[in-house]
PDB file of C-alpha atoms and ligand atoms in Angstrom:
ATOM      1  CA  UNK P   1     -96.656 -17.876   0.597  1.00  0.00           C
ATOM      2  CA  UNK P   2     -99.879 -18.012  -0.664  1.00  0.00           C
ATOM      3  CA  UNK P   3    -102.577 -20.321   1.099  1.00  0.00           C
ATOM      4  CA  UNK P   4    -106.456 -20.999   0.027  1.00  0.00           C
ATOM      5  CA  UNK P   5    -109.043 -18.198   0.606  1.00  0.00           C
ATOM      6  CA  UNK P   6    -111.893 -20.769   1.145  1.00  0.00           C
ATOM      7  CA  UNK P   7    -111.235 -23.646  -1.128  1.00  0.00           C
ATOM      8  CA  UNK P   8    -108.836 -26.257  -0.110  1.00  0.00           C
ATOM      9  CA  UNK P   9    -108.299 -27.552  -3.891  1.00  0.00           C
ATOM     10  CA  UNK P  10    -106.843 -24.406  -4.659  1.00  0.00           C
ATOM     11  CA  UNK P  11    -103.846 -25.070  -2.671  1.00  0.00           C
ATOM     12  CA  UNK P  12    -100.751 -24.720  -5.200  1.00  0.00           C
ATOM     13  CA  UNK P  13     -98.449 -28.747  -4.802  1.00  0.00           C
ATOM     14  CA  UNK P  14     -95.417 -25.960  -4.399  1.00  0.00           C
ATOM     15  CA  UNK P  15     -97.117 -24.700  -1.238  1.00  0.00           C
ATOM     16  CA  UNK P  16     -97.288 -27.964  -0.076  1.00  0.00           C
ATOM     17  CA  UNK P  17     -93.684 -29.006  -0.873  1.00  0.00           C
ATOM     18  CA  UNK P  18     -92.326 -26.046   0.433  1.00  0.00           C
ATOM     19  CA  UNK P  19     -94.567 -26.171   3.924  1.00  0.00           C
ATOM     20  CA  UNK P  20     -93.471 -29.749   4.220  1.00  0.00           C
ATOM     21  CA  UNK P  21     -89.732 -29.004   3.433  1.00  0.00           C
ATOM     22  CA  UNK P  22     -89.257 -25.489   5.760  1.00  0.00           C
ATOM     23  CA  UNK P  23     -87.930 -25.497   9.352  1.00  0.00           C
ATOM     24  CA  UNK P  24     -90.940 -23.644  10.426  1.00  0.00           C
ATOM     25  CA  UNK P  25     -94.034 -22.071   9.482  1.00  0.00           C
ATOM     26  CA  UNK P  26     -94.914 -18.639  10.876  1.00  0.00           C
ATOM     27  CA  UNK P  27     -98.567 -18.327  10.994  1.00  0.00           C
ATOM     28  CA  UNK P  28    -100.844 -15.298  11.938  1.00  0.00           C
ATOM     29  CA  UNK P  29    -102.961 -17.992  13.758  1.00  0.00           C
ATOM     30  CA  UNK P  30    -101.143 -20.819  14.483  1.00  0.00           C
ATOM     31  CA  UNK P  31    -104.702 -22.714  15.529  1.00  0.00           C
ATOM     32  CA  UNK P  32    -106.364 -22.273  11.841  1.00  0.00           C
ATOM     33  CA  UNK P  33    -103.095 -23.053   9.784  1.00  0.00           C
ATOM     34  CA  UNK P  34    -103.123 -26.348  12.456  1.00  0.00           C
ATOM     35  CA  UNK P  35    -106.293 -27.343  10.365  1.00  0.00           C
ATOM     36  CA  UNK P  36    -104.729 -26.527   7.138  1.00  0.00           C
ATOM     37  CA  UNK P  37    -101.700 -28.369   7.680  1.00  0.00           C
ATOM     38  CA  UNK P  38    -103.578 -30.978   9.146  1.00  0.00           C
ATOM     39  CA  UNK P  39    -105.594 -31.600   6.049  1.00  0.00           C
ATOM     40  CA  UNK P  40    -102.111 -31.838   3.979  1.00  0.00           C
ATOM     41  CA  UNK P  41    -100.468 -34.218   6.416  1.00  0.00           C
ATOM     42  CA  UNK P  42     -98.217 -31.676   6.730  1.00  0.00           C
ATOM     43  CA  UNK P  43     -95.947 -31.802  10.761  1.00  0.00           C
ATOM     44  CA  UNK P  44     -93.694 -28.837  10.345  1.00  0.00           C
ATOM     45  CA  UNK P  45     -93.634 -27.205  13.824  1.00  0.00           C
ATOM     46  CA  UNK P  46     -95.904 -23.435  13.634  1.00  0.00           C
ATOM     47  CA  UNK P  47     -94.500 -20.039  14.951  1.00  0.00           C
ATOM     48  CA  UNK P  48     -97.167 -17.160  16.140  1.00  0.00           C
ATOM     49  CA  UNK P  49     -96.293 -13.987  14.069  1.00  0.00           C
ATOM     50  CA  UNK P  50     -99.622 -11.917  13.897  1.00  0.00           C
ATOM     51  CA  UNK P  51    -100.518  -7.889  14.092  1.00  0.00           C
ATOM     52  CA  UNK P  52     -99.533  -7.678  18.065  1.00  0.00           C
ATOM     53  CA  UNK P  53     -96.076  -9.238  17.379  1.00  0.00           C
ATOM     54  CA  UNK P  54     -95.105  -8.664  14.342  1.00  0.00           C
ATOM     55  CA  UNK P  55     -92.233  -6.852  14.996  1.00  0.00           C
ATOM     56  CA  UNK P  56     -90.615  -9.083  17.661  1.00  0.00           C
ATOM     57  CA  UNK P  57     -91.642 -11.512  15.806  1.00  0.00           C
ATOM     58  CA  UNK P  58     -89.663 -10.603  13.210  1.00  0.00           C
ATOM     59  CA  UNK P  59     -86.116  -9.832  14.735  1.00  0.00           C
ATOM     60  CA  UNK P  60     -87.154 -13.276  16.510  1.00  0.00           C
ATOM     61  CA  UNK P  61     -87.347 -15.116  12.889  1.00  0.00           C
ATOM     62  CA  UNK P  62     -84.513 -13.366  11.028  1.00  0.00           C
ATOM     63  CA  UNK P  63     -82.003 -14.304  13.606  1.00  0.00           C
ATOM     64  CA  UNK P  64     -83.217 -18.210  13.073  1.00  0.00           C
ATOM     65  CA  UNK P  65     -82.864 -17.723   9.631  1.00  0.00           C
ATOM     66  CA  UNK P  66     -79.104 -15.911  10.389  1.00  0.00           C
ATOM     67  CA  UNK P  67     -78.569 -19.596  12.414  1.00  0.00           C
ATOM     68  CA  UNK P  68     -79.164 -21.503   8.696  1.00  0.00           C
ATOM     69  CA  UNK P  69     -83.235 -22.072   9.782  1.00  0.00           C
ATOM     70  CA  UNK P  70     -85.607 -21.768   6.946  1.00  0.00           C
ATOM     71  CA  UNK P  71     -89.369 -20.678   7.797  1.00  0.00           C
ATOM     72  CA  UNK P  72     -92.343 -20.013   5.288  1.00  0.00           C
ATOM     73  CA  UNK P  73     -94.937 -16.972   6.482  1.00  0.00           C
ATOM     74  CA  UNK P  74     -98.307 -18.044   6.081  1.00  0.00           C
ATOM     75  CA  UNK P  75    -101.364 -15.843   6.826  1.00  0.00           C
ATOM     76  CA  UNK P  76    -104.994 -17.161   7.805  1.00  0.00           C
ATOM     77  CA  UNK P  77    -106.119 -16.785   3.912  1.00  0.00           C
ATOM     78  CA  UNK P  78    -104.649 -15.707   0.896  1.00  0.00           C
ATOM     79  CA  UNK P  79    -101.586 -13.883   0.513  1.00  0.00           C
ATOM     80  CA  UNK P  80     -99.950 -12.882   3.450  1.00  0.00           C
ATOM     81  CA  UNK P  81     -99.036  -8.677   3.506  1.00  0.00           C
ATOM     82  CA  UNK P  82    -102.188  -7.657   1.629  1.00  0.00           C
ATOM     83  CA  UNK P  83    -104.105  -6.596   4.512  1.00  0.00           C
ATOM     84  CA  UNK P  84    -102.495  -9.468   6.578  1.00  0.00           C
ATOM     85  CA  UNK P  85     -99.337  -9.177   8.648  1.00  0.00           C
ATOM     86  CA  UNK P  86     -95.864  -9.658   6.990  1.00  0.00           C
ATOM     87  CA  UNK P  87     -94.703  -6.694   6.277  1.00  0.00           C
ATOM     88  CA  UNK P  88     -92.019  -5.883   8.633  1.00  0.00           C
ATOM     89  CA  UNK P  89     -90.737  -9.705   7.976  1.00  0.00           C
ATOM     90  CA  UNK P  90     -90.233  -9.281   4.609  1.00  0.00           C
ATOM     91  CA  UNK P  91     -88.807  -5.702   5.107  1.00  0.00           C
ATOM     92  CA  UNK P  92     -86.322  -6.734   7.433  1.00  0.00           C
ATOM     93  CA  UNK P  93     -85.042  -9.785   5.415  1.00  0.00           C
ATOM     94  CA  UNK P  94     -84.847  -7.467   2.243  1.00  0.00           C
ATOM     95  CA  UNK P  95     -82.733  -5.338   4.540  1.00  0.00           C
ATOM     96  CA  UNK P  96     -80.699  -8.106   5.483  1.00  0.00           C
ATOM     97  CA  UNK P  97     -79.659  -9.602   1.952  1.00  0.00           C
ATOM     98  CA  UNK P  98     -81.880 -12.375   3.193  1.00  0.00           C
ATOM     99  CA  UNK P  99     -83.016 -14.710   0.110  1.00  0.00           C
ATOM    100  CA  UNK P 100     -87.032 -14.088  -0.076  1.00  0.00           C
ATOM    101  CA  UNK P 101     -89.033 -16.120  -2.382  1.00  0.00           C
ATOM    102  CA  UNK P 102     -92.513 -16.282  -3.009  1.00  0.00           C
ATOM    103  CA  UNK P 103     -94.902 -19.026  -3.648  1.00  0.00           C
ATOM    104  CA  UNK P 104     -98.283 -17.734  -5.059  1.00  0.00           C
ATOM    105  CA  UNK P 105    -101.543 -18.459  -3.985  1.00  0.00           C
ATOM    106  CA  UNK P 106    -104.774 -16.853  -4.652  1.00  0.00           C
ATOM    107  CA  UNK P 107    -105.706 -13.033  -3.134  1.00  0.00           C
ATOM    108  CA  UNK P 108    -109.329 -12.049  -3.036  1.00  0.00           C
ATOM    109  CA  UNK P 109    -108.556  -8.645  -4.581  1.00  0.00           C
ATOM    110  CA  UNK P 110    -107.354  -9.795  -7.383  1.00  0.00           C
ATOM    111  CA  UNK P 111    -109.772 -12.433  -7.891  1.00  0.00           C
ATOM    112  CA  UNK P 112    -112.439 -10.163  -7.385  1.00  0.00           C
ATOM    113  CA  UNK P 113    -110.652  -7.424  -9.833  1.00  0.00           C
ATOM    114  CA  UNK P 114    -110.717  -9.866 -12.495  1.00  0.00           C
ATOM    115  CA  UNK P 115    -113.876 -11.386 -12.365  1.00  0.00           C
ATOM    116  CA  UNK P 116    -115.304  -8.033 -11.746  1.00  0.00           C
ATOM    117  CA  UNK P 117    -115.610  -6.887 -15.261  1.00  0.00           C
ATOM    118  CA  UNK P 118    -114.296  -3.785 -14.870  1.00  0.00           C
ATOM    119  CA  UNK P 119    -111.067  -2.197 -16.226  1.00  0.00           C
ATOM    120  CA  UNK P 120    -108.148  -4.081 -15.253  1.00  0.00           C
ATOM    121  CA  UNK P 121    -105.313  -2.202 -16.680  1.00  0.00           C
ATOM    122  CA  UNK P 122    -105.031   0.308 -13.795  1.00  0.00           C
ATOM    123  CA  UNK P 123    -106.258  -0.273 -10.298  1.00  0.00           C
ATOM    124  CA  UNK P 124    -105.458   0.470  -6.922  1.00  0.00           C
ATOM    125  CA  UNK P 125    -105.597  -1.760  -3.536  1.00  0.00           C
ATOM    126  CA  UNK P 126    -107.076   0.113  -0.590  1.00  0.00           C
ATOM    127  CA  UNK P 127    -107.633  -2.349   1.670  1.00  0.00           C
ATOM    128  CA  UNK P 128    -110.405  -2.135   4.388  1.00  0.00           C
ATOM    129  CA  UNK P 129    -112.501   1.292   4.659  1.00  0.00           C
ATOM    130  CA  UNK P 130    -112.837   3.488   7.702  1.00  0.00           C
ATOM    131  CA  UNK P 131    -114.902   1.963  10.254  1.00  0.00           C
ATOM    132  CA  UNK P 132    -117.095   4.969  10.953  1.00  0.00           C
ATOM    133  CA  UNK P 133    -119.510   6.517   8.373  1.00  0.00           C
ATOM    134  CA  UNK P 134    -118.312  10.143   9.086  1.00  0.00           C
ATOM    135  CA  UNK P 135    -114.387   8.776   8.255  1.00  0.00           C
ATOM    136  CA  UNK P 136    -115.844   6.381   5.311  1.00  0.00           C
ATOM    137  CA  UNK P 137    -117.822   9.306   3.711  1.00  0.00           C
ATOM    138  CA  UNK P 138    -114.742  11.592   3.990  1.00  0.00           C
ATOM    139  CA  UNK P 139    -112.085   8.508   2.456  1.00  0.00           C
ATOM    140  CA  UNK P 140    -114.766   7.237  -0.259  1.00  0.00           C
ATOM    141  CA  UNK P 141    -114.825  11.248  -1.258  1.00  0.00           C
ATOM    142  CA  UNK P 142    -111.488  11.534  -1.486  1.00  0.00           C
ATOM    143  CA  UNK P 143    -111.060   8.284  -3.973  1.00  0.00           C
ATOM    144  CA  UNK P 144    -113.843  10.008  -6.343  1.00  0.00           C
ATOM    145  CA  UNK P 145    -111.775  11.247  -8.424  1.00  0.00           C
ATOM    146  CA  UNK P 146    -109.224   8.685  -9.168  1.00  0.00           C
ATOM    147  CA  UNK P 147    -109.890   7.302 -12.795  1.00  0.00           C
ATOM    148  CA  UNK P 148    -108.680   3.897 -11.926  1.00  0.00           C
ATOM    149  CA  UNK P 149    -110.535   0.927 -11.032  1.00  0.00           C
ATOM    150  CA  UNK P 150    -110.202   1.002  -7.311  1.00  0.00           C
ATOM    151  CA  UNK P 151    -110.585  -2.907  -5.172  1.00  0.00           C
ATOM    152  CA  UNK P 152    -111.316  -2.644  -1.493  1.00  0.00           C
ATOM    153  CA  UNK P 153    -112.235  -5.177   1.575  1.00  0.00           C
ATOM    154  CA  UNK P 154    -115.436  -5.265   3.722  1.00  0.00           C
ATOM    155  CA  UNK P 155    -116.610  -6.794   6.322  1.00  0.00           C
ATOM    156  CA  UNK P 156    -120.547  -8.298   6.702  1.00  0.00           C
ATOM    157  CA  UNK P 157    -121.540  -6.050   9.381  1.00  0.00           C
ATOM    158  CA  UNK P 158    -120.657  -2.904   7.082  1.00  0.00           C
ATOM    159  CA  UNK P 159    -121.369  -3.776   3.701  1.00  0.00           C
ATOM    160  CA  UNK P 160    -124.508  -1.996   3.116  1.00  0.00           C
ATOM    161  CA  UNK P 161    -123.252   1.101   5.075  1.00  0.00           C
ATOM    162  CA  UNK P 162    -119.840   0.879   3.105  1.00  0.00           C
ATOM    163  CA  UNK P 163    -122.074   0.983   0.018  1.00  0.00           C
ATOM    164  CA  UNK P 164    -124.382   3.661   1.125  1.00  0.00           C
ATOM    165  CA  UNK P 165    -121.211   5.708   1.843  1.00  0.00           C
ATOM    166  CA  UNK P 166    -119.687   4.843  -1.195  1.00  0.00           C
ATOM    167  CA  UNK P 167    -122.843   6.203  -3.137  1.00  0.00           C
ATOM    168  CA  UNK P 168    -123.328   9.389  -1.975  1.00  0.00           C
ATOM    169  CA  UNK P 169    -119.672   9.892  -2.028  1.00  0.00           C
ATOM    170  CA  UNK P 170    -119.472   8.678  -5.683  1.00  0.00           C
ATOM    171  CA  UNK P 171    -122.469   8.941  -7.124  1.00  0.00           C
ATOM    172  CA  UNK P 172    -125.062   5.876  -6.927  1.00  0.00           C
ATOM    173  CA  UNK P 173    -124.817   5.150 -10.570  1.00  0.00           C
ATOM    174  CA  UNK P 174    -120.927   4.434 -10.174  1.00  0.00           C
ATOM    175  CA  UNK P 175    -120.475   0.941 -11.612  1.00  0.00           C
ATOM    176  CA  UNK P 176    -119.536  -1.517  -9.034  1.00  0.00           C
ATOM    177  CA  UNK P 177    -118.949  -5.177  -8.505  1.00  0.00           C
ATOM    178  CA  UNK P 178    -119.283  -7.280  -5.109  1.00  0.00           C
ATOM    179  CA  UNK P 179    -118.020 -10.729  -4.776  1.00  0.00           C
ATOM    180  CA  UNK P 180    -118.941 -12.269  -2.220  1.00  0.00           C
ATOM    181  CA  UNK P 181    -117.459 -15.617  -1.055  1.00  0.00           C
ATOM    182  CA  UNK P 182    -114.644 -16.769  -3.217  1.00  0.00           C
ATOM    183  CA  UNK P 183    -114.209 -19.729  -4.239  1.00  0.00           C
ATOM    184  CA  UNK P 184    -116.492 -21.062  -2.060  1.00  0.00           C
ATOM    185  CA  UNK P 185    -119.831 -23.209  -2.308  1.00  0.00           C
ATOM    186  CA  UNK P 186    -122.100 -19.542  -2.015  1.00  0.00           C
ATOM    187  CA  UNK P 187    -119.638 -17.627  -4.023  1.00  0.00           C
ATOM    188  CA  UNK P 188    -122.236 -15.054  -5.204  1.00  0.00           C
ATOM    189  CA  UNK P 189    -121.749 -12.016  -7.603  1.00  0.00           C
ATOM    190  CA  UNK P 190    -123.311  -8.352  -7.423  1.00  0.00           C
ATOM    191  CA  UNK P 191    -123.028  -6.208 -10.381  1.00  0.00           C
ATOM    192  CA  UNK P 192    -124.436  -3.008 -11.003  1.00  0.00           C
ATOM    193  CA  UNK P 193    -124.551   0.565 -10.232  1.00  0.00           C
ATOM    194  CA  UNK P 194    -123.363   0.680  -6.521  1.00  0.00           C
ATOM    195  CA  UNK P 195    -127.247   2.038  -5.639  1.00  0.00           C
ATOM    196  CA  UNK P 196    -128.737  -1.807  -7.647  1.00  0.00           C
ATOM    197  CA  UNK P 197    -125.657  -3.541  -5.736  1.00  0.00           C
ATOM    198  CA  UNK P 198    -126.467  -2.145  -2.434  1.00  0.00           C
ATOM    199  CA  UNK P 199    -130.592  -2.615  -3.206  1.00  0.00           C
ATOM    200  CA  UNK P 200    -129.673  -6.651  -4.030  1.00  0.00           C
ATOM    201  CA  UNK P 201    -127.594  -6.770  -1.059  1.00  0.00           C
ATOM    202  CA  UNK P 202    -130.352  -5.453   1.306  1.00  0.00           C
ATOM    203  CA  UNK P 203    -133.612  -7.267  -0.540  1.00  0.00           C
ATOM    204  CA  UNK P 204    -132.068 -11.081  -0.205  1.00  0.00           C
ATOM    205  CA  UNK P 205    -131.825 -13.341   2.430  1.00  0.00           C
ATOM    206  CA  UNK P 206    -128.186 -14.211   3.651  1.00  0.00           C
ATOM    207  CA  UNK P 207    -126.830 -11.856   1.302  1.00  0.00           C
ATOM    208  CA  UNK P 208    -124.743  -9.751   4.363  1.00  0.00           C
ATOM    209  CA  UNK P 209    -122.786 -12.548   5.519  1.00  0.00           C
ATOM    210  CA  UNK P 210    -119.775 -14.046   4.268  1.00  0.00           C
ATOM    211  CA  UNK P 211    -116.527 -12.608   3.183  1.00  0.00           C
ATOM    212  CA  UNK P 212    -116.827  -9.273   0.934  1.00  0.00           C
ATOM    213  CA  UNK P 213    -114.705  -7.734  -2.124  1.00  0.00           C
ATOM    214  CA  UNK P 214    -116.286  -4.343  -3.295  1.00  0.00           C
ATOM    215  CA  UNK P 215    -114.350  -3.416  -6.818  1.00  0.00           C
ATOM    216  CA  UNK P 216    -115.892   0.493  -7.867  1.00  0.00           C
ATOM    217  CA  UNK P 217    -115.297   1.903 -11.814  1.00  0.00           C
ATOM    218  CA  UNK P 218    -112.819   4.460 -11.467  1.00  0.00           C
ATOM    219  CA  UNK P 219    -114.092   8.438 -12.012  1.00  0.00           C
ATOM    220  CA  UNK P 220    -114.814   8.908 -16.063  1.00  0.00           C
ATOM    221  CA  UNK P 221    -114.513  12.511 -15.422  1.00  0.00           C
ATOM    222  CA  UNK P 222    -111.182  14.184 -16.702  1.00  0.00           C
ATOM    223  CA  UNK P 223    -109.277  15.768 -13.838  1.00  0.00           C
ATOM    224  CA  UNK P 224    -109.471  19.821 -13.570  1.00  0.00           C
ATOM    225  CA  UNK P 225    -105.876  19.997 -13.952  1.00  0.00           C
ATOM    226  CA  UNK P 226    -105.857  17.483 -17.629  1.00  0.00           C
ATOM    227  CA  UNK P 227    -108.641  19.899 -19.260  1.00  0.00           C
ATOM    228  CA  UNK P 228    -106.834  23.227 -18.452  1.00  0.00           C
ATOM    229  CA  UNK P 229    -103.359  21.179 -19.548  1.00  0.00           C
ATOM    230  CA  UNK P 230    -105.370  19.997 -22.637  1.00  0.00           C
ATOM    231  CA  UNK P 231    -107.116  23.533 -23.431  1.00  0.00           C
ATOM    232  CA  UNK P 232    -103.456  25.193 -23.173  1.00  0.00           C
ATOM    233  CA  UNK P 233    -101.660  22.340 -25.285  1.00  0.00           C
ATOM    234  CA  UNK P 234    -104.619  22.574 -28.378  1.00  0.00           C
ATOM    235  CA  UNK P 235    -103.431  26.159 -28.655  1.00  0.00           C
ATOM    236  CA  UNK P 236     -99.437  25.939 -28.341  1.00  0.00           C
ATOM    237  CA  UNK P 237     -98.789  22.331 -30.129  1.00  0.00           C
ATOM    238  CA  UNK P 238     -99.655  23.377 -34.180  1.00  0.00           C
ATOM    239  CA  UNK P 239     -97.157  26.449 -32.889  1.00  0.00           C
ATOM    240  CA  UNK P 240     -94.454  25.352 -31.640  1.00  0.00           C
ATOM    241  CA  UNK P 241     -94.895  20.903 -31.288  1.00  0.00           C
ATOM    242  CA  UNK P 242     -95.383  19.236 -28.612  1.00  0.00           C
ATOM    243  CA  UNK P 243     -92.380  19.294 -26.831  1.00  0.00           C
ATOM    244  CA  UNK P 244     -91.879  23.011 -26.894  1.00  0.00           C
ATOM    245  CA  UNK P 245     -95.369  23.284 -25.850  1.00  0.00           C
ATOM    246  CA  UNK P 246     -95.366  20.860 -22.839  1.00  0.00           C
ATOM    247  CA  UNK P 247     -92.129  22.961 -21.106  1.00  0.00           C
ATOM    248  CA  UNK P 248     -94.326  26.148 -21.504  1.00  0.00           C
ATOM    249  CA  UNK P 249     -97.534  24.586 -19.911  1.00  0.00           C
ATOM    250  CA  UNK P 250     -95.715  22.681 -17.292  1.00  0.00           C
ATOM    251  CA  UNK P 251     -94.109  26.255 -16.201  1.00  0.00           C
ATOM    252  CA  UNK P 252     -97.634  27.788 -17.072  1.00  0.00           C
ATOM    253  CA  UNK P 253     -99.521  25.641 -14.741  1.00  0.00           C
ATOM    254  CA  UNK P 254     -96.645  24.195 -12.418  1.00  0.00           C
ATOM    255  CA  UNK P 255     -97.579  20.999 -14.309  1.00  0.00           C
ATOM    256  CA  UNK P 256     -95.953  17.966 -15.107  1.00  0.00           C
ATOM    257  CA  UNK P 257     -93.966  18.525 -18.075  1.00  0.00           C
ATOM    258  CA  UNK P 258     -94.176  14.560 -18.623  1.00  0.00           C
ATOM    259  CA  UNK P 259     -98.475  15.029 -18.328  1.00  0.00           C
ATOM    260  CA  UNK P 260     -98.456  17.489 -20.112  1.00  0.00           C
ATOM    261  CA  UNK P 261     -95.907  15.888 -22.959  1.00  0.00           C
ATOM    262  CA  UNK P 262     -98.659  12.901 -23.131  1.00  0.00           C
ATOM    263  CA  UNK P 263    -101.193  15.016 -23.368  1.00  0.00           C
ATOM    264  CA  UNK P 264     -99.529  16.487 -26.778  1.00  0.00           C
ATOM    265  CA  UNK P 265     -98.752  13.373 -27.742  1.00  0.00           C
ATOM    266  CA  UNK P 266    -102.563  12.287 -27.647  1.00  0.00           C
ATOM    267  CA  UNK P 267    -103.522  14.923 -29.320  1.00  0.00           C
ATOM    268  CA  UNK P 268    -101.225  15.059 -32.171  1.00  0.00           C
ATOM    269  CA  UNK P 269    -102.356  11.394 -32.685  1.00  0.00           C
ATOM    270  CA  UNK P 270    -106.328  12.321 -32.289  1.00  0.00           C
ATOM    271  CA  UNK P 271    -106.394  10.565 -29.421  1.00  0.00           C
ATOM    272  CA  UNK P 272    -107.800  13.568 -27.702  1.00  0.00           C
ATOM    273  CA  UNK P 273    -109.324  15.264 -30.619  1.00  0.00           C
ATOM    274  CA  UNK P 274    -107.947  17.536 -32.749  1.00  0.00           C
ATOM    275  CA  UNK P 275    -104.751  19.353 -32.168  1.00  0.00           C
ATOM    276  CA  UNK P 276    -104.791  21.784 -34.941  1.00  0.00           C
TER     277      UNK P 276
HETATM  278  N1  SAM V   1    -104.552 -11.736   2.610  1.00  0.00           N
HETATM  279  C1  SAM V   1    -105.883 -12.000   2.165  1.00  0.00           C
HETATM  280  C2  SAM V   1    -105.907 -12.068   0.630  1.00  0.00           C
HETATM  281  O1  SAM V   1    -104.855 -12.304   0.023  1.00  0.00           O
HETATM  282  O2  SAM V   1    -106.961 -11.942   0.039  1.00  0.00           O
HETATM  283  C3  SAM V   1    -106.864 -10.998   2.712  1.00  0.00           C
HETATM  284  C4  SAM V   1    -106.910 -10.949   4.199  1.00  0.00           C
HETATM  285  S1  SAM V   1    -107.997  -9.760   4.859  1.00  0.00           S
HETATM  286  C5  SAM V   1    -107.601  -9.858   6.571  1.00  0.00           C
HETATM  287  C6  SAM V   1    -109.534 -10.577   4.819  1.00  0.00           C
HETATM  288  C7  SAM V   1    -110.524  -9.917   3.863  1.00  0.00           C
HETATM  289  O3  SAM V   1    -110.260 -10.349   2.539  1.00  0.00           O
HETATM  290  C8  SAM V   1    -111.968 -10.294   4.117  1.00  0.00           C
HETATM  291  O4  SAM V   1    -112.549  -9.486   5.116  1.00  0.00           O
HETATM  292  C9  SAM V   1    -112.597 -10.045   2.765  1.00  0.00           C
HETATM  293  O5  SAM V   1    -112.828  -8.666   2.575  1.00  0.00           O
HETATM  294  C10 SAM V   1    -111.462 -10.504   1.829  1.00  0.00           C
HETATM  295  N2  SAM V   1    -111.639 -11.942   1.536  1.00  0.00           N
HETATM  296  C11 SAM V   1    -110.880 -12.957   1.973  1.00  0.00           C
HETATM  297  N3  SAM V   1    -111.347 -14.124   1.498  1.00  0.00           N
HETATM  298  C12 SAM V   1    -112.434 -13.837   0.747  1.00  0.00           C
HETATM  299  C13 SAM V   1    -113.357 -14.604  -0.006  1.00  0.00           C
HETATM  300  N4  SAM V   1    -113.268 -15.925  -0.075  1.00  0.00           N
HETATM  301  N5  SAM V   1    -114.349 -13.968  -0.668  1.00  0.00           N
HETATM  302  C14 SAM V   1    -114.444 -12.624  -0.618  1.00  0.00           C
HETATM  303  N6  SAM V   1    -113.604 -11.849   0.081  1.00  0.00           N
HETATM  304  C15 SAM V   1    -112.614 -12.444   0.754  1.00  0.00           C
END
């Protein structure tokens, strides 16, 4: 279940309830979620399930649950599972016909996708970036291409050399957005080519500390394989329609016949330009 990631109002009264009403509470640091539960009166007795146990942790909480125990999985902040420990719970009760619910509670990705101002319709989650520039370069390189807004964590220490990396691997004019501090009194906002973001980040005081969500515009450049797809399909669809067309360029090209049936399609509708 879903906890606050720096603002205690934002606790959900379902969270609550369900805290209060559980058996248990696994927590990836029983210590912090102490404070939380503290603050919501809240006595339920707290489990340790965190990265270095999380797999006898696991069989260890499935076979309470097995005995008729009920336990809610919180993590230190946020949703637990994205980039937080969980995983192999929640595997291992799916796997068991174990009834999983979820109570939500805000994620910094998301929040940070959202408010980012950047395409939302398509994005991907890549968690935290390589620790080591040579690594980062190579990863941030590799996600250039991808058209879709892409979210990822950072830590304060390697913010400006996640950026850096990010910019010569992307090009510094790639728009970019950097929230900084959810939720929280200094939530701050950096938006901007990822060159401006990284120059703001630099230039002002206190500006590399805190908790970091770096959201980067996806590529606007077609892939290499959609042009050649799209040069074929002008020439076949006004021959023989689209779906003719698409079985001949997918075996052309070793394509997708389904990318290369969209394709048609957007061109037929001038989506692409012109077909004929
Ligand atoms: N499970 C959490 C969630 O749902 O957001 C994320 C846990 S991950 C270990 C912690 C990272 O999330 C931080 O290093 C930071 O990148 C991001 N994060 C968490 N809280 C944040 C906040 N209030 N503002 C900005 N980023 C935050």
């Amino acid at each position: 279940m879903g906890t606050p990631i720096g603002n205690l109002d934002d606790m959900v009264p379902r969270a609550i309830e369900v805290l209060q009403s559980v058996h248990f509470i696994a927590a990836e640091d029983t210590r912090r979620a102490g404070q939380l539960l503290q603050h919501f009166s809240i006595s339920t007795p707290t489990l340790a399930y965190h990265d270095h146990n999380e797999a006898s942790a696991s069989e260890l909480l499935i076979e309470r649950i097995l005995k008729g125990q009920s336990v809610a999985l919180i993590s230190d902040a946020g949703m637990p599972l994205i980039s937080d420990p969980g995983y192999s719970l929640v595997r291992l009760a799916r796997k068991k016909a174990i009834e999983v619910l979820v109570v939500p509670g805000p994620c910094a990705a998301i929040l940070a996708l959202c408010a980012s101002g950047l395409p939302t319709d398509q994005f991907g989650f890549y968690g935290f970036p390589p620790a080591k520039t040579a690594a980062r370069k190579n990863w941030y390189s590799e996600l250039s291409a991808r058209t879709e807004t892409l979210v990822f964590y950072e830590s304060p220490h390697r913010i400006v050399g996640s950026l850096m990396d990010a910019a010569d691997s992307m090009g510094s004019d790639r728009p970019a957005s950097l929230a900084r501090e959810l939720t929280k009194k200094f939530e701050t906002w950096y938006c901007g080519s990822l060159e401006e973001v990284r120059h703001r980040i630099e230039s002002e005081d206190h500006a590399q500390k805190g908790e970091f969500v770096l959201v980067i515009a996806g590529s606007e450049e077609q892939p290499a394989e959609d042009s050649e797809i799209e040069r074929l399909m002008k020439i076949l669809v006004p021959e023989m329609g689209v779906k003719k067309a698409a079985a001949s360029v997918a075996e052309i090209l070793g394509a997708k016949k389904n990318l290369c049936y969209q394709i048609g399609l957007e061109l037929r509708e001038g989506l692409r330009g012109d077909a004929e």
